[in-house]
Tab-separated table of C-alpha atoms and ligand atoms in Angstrom:
chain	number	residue	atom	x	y	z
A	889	UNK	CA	-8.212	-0.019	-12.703
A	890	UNK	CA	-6.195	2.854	-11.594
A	891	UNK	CA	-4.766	5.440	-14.170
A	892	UNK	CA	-2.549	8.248	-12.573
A	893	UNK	CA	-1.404	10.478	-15.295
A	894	UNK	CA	1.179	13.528	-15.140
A	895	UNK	CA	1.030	14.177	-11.111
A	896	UNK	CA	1.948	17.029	-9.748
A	897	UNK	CA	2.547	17.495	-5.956
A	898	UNK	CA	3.733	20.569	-3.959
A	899	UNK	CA	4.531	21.076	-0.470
A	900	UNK	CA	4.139	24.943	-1.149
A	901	UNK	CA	7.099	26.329	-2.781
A	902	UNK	CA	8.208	22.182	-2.897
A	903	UNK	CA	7.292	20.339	-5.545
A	904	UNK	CA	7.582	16.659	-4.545
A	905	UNK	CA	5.680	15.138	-8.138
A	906	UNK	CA	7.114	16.499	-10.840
A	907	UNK	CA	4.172	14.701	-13.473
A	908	UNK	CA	4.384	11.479	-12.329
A	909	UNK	CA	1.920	8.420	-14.766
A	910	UNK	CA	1.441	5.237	-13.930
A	911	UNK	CA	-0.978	2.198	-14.429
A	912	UNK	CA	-2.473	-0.444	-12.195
A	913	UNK	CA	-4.377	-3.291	-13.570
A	914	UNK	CA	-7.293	-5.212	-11.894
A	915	UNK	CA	-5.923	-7.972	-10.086
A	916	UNK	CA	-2.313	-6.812	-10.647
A	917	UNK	CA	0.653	-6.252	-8.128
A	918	UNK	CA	2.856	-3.610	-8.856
A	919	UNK	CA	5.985	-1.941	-6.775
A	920	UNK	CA	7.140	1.506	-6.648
A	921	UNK	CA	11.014	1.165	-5.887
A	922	UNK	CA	12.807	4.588	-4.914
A	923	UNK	CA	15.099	6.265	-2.576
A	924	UNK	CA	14.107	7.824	0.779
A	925	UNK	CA	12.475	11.293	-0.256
A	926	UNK	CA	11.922	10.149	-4.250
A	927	UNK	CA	8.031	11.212	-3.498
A	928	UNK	CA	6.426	7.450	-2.655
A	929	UNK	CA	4.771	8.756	0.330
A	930	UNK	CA	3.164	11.696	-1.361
A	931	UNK	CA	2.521	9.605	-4.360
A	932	UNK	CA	-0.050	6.959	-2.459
A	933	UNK	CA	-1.481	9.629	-0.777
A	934	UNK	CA	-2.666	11.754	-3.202
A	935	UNK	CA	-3.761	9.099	-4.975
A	936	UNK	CA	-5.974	8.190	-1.901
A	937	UNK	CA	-7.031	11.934	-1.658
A	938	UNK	CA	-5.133	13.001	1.775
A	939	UNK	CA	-2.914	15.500	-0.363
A	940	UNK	CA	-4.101	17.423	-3.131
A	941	UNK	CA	-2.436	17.363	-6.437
A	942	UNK	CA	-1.593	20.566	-8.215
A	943	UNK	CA	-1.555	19.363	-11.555
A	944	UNK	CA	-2.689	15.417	-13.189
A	945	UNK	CA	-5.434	13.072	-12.494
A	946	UNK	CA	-6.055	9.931	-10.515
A	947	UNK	CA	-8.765	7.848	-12.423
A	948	UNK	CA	-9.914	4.608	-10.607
A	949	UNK	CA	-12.575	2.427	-12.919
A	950	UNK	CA	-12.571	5.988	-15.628
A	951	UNK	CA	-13.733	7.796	-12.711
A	952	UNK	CA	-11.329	10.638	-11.790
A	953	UNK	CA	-10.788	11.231	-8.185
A	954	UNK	CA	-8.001	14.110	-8.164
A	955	UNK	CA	-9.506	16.596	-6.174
A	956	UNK	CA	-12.203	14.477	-4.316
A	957	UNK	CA	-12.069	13.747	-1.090
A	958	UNK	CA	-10.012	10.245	0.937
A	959	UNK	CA	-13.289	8.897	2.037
A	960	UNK	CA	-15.058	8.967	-1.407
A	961	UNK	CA	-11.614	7.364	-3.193
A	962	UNK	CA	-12.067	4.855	0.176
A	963	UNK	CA	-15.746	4.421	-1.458
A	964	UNK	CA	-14.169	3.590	-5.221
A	965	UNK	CA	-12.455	0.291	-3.802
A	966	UNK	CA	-8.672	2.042	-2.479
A	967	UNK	CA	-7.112	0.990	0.698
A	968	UNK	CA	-3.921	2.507	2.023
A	969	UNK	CA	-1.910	1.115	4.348
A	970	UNK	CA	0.225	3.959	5.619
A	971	UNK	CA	4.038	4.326	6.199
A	972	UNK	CA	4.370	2.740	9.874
A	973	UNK	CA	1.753	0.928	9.509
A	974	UNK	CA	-0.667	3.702	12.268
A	975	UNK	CA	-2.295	0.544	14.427
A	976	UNK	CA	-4.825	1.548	17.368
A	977	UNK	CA	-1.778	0.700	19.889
A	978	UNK	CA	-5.104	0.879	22.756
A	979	UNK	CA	-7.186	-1.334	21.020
A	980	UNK	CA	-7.429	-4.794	20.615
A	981	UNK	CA	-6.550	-6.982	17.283
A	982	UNK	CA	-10.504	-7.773	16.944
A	983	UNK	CA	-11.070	-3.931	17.123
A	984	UNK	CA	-7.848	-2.586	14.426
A	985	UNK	CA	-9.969	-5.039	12.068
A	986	UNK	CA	-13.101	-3.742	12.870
A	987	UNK	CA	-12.668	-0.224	12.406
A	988	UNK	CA	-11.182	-1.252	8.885
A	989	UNK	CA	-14.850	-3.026	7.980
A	990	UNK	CA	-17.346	-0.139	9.073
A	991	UNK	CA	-18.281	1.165	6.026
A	992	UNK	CA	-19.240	-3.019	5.173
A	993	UNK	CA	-22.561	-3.896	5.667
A	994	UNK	CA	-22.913	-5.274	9.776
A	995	UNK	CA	-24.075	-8.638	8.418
A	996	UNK	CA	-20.469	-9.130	6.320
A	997	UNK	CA	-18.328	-7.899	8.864
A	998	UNK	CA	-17.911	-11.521	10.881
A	999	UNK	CA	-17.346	-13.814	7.391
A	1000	UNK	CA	-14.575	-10.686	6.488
A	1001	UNK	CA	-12.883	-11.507	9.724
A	1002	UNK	CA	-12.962	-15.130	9.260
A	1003	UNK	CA	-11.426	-14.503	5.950
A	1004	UNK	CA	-8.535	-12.151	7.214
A	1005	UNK	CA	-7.834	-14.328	9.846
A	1006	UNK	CA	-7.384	-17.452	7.364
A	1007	UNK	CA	-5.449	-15.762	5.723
A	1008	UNK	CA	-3.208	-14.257	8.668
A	1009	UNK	CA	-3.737	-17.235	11.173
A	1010	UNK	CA	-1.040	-15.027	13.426
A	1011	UNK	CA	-3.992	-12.711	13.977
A	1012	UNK	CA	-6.371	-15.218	15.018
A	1013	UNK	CA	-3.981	-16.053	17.519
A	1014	UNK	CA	-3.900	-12.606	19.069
A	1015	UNK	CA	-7.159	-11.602	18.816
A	1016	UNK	CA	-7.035	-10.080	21.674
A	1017	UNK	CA	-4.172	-8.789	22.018
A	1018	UNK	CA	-3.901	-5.059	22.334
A	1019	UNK	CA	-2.224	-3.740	19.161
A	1020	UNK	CA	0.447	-1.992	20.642
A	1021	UNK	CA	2.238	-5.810	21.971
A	1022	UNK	CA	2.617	-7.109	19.017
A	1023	UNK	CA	5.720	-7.788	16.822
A	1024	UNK	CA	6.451	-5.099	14.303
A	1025	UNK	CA	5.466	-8.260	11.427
A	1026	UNK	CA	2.548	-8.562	12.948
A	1027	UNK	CA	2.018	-5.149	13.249
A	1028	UNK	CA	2.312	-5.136	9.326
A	1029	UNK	CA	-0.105	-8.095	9.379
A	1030	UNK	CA	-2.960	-6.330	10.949
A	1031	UNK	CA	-2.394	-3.330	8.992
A	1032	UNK	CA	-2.587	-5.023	6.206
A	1033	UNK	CA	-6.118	-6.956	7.205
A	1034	UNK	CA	-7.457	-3.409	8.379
A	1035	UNK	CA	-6.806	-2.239	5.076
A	1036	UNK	CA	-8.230	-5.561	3.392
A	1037	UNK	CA	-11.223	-5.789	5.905
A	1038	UNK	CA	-13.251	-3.326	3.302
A	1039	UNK	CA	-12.816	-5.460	0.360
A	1040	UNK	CA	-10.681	-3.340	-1.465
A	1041	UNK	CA	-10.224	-3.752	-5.248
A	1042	UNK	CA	-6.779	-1.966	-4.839
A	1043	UNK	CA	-4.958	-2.135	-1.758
A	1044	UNK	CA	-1.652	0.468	-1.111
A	1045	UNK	CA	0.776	-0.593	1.045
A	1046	UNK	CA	3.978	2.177	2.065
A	1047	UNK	CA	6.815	0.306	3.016
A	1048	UNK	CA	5.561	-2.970	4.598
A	1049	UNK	CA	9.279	-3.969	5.319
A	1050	UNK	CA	10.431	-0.963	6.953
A	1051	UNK	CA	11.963	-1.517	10.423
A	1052	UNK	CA	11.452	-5.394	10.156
A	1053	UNK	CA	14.387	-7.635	10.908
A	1054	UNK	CA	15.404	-9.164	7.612
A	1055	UNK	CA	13.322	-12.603	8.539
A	1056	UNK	CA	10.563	-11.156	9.675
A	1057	UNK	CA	10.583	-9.595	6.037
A	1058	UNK	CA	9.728	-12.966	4.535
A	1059	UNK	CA	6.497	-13.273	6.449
A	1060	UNK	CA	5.643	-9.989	4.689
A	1061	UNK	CA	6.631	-10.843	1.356
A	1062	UNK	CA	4.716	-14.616	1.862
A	1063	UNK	CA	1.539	-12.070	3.435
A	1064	UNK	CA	1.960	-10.012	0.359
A	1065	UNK	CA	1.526	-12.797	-1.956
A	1066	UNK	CA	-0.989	-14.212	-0.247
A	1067	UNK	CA	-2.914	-11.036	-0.743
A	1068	UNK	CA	-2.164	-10.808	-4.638
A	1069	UNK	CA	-3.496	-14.369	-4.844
A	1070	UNK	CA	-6.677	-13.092	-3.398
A	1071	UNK	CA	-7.380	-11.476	-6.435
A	1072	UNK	CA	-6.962	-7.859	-4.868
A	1073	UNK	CA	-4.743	-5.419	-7.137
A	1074	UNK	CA	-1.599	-3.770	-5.046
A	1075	UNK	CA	0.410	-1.597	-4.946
A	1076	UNK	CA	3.802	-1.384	-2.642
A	1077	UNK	CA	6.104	1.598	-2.326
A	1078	UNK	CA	9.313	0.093	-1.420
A	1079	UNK	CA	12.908	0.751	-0.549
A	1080	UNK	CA	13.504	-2.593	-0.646
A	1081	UNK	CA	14.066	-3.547	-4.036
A	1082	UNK	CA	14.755	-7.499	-3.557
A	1083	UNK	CA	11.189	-7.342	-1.732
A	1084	UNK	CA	8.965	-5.410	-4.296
A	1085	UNK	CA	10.313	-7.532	-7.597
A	1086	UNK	CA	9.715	-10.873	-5.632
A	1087	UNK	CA	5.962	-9.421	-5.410
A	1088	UNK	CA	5.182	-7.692	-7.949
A	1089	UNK	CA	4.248	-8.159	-11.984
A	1090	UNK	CA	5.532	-5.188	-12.941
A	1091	UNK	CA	7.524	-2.006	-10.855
A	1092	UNK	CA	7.915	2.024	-10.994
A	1093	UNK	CA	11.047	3.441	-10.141
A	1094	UNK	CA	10.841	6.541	-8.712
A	1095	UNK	CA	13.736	9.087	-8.556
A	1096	UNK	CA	13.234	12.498	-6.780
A	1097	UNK	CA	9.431	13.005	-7.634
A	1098	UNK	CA	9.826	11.273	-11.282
A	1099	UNK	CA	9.489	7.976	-12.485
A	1100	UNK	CA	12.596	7.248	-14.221
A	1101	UNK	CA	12.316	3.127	-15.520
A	1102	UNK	CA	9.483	0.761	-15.357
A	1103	UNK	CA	8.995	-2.809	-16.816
A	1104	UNK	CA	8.170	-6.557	-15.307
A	1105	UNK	CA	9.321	-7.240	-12.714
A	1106	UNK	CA	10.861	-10.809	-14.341
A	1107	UNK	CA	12.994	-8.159	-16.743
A	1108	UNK	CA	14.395	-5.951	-14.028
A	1109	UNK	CA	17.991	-6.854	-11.927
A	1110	UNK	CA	18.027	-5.656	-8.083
A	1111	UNK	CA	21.934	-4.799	-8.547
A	1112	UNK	CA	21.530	-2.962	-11.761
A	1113	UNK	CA	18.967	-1.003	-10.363
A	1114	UNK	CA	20.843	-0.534	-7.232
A	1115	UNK	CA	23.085	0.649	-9.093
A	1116	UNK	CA	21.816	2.755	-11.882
A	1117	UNK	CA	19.288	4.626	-9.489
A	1118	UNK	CA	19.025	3.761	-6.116
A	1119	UNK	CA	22.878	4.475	-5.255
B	290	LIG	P1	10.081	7.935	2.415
B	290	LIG	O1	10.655	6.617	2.100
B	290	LIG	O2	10.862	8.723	3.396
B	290	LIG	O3	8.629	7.915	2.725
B	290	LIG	P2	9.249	8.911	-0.087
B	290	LIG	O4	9.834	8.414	-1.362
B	290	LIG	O5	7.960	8.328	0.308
B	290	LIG	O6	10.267	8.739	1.060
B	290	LIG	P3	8.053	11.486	0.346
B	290	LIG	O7	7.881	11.262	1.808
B	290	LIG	O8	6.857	11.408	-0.500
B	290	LIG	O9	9.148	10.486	-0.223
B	290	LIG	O10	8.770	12.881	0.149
B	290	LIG	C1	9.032	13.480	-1.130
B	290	LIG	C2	9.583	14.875	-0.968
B	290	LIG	O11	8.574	15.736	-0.443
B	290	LIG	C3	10.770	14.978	-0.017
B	290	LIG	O12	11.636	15.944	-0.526
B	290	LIG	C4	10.146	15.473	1.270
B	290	LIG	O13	11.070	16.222	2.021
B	290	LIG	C5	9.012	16.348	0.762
B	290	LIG	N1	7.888	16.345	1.691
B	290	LIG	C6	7.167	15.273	2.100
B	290	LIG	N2	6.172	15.622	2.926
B	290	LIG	C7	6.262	16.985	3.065
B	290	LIG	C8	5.519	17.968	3.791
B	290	LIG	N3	4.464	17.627	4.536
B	290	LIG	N4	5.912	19.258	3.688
B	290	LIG	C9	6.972	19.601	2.912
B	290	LIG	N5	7.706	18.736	2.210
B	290	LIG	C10	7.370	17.454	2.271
């Protein structure tokens, strides 16, 4: 459902994409593995329309979105959850989820909570809790249900594990799969390579602003990788 073909990025005189493609199935989960710096960031989010490429497209469903505006790729089915995770620390569990559901139609919003909150009982729990007391993994919880609260088709996720104590990382990675059972297409920009080839079908590797490998997941070794690129 999502086509990006030969990206280009630039920070003014920076050029952080050098003509990056890559492909996203309906329904599929798919990493993007790379250093701090390789261009993830800036990859998900001018895919989502909050940076302007220079050069490429971004086609969701054959509909290209490279110049159009966050909201409107928001509109074509993509959620992005950003890098450190940006919860309403103010505002209470119930609320983080609601301001993920307004563009849904008032009479869905309740059912879509019900459904976020079977799916990340935690949440239930804390309902009320203000978003700024909670654990950083359940901080990555409610980001992710904000971002899944308006039915995405695709859902981008920047570096779910980042600053999470190494088993508070399997929560995420069981909250991740839950997700891809849902149906919901994703994909993760990840440092953590052990992490995004548990979760995903099929993963980028992304090496200052190109992508340098890709394959299935199932084919790919975390050391060799480590190794080869990520060193
Ligand atoms: P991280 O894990 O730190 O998020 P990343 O792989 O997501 O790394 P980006 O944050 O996309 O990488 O950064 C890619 C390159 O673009 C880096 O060289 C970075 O310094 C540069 N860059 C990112 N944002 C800006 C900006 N707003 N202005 C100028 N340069 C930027």
């Amino acid at each position: 459902m999502l086509v990006v073909d030969s990206l280009v990025t630039r920070y003014g005189a920076v050029e952080a994409l050098h003509g990056v493609s890559l492909e996203v199935g309906a329904g599929e989960a798919v990493a993007l593995v790379g250093p701090n710096g390789a261009g993830k960031t800036t990859l998900l989010r001018t895919i989502s329309g909050l940076v302007r490429p220079a050069a490429g497209t971004v086609t969701i469903d054959g509909r290209a979105t490279g110049r159009t505006a966050a909201y409107r790729v928001a509109r074509l089915g993509v959620s992005h959850v950003p890098e450190g995770r940006a919860i309403l620390s103010p505002l209470t569990v119930r609320d983080n989820l609601l301001m993920g559901g307004n563009r849904l139609p008032g009479s869905e919003v309740g059912d879509r909570m019900d459904e976020m909150i079977e799916l990340f009982p935690v949440l239930g729990r804390r309902i009320d809790s203000l978003g700024g007391v909670l654990s950083g993994g359940e901080q990555q919880m409610l980001a992710i249900a904000r971002g899944l609260m308006a039915r995405p088709r695709l859902l981008m996720i920047d570096e779910p594990s980042m600053g999470l104590a190494p088993r508070i990382v399997g929560d995420v990675l069981d909250a991740l799969h839950r997700v891809v059972a849902t149906g919901t297409a994703v994909l993760v920009a990840e440092q953590n390579v052990g992490l995004a080839l548990e979760v995903a079908d099929r993963a980028y590797v992304m090496v200052v602003g190109d992508i340098v490998a890709s394959g299935r997941s199932a084919d790919m070794d975390e050391n060799s990788l480590l190794e080869t690129y990520l060193a």
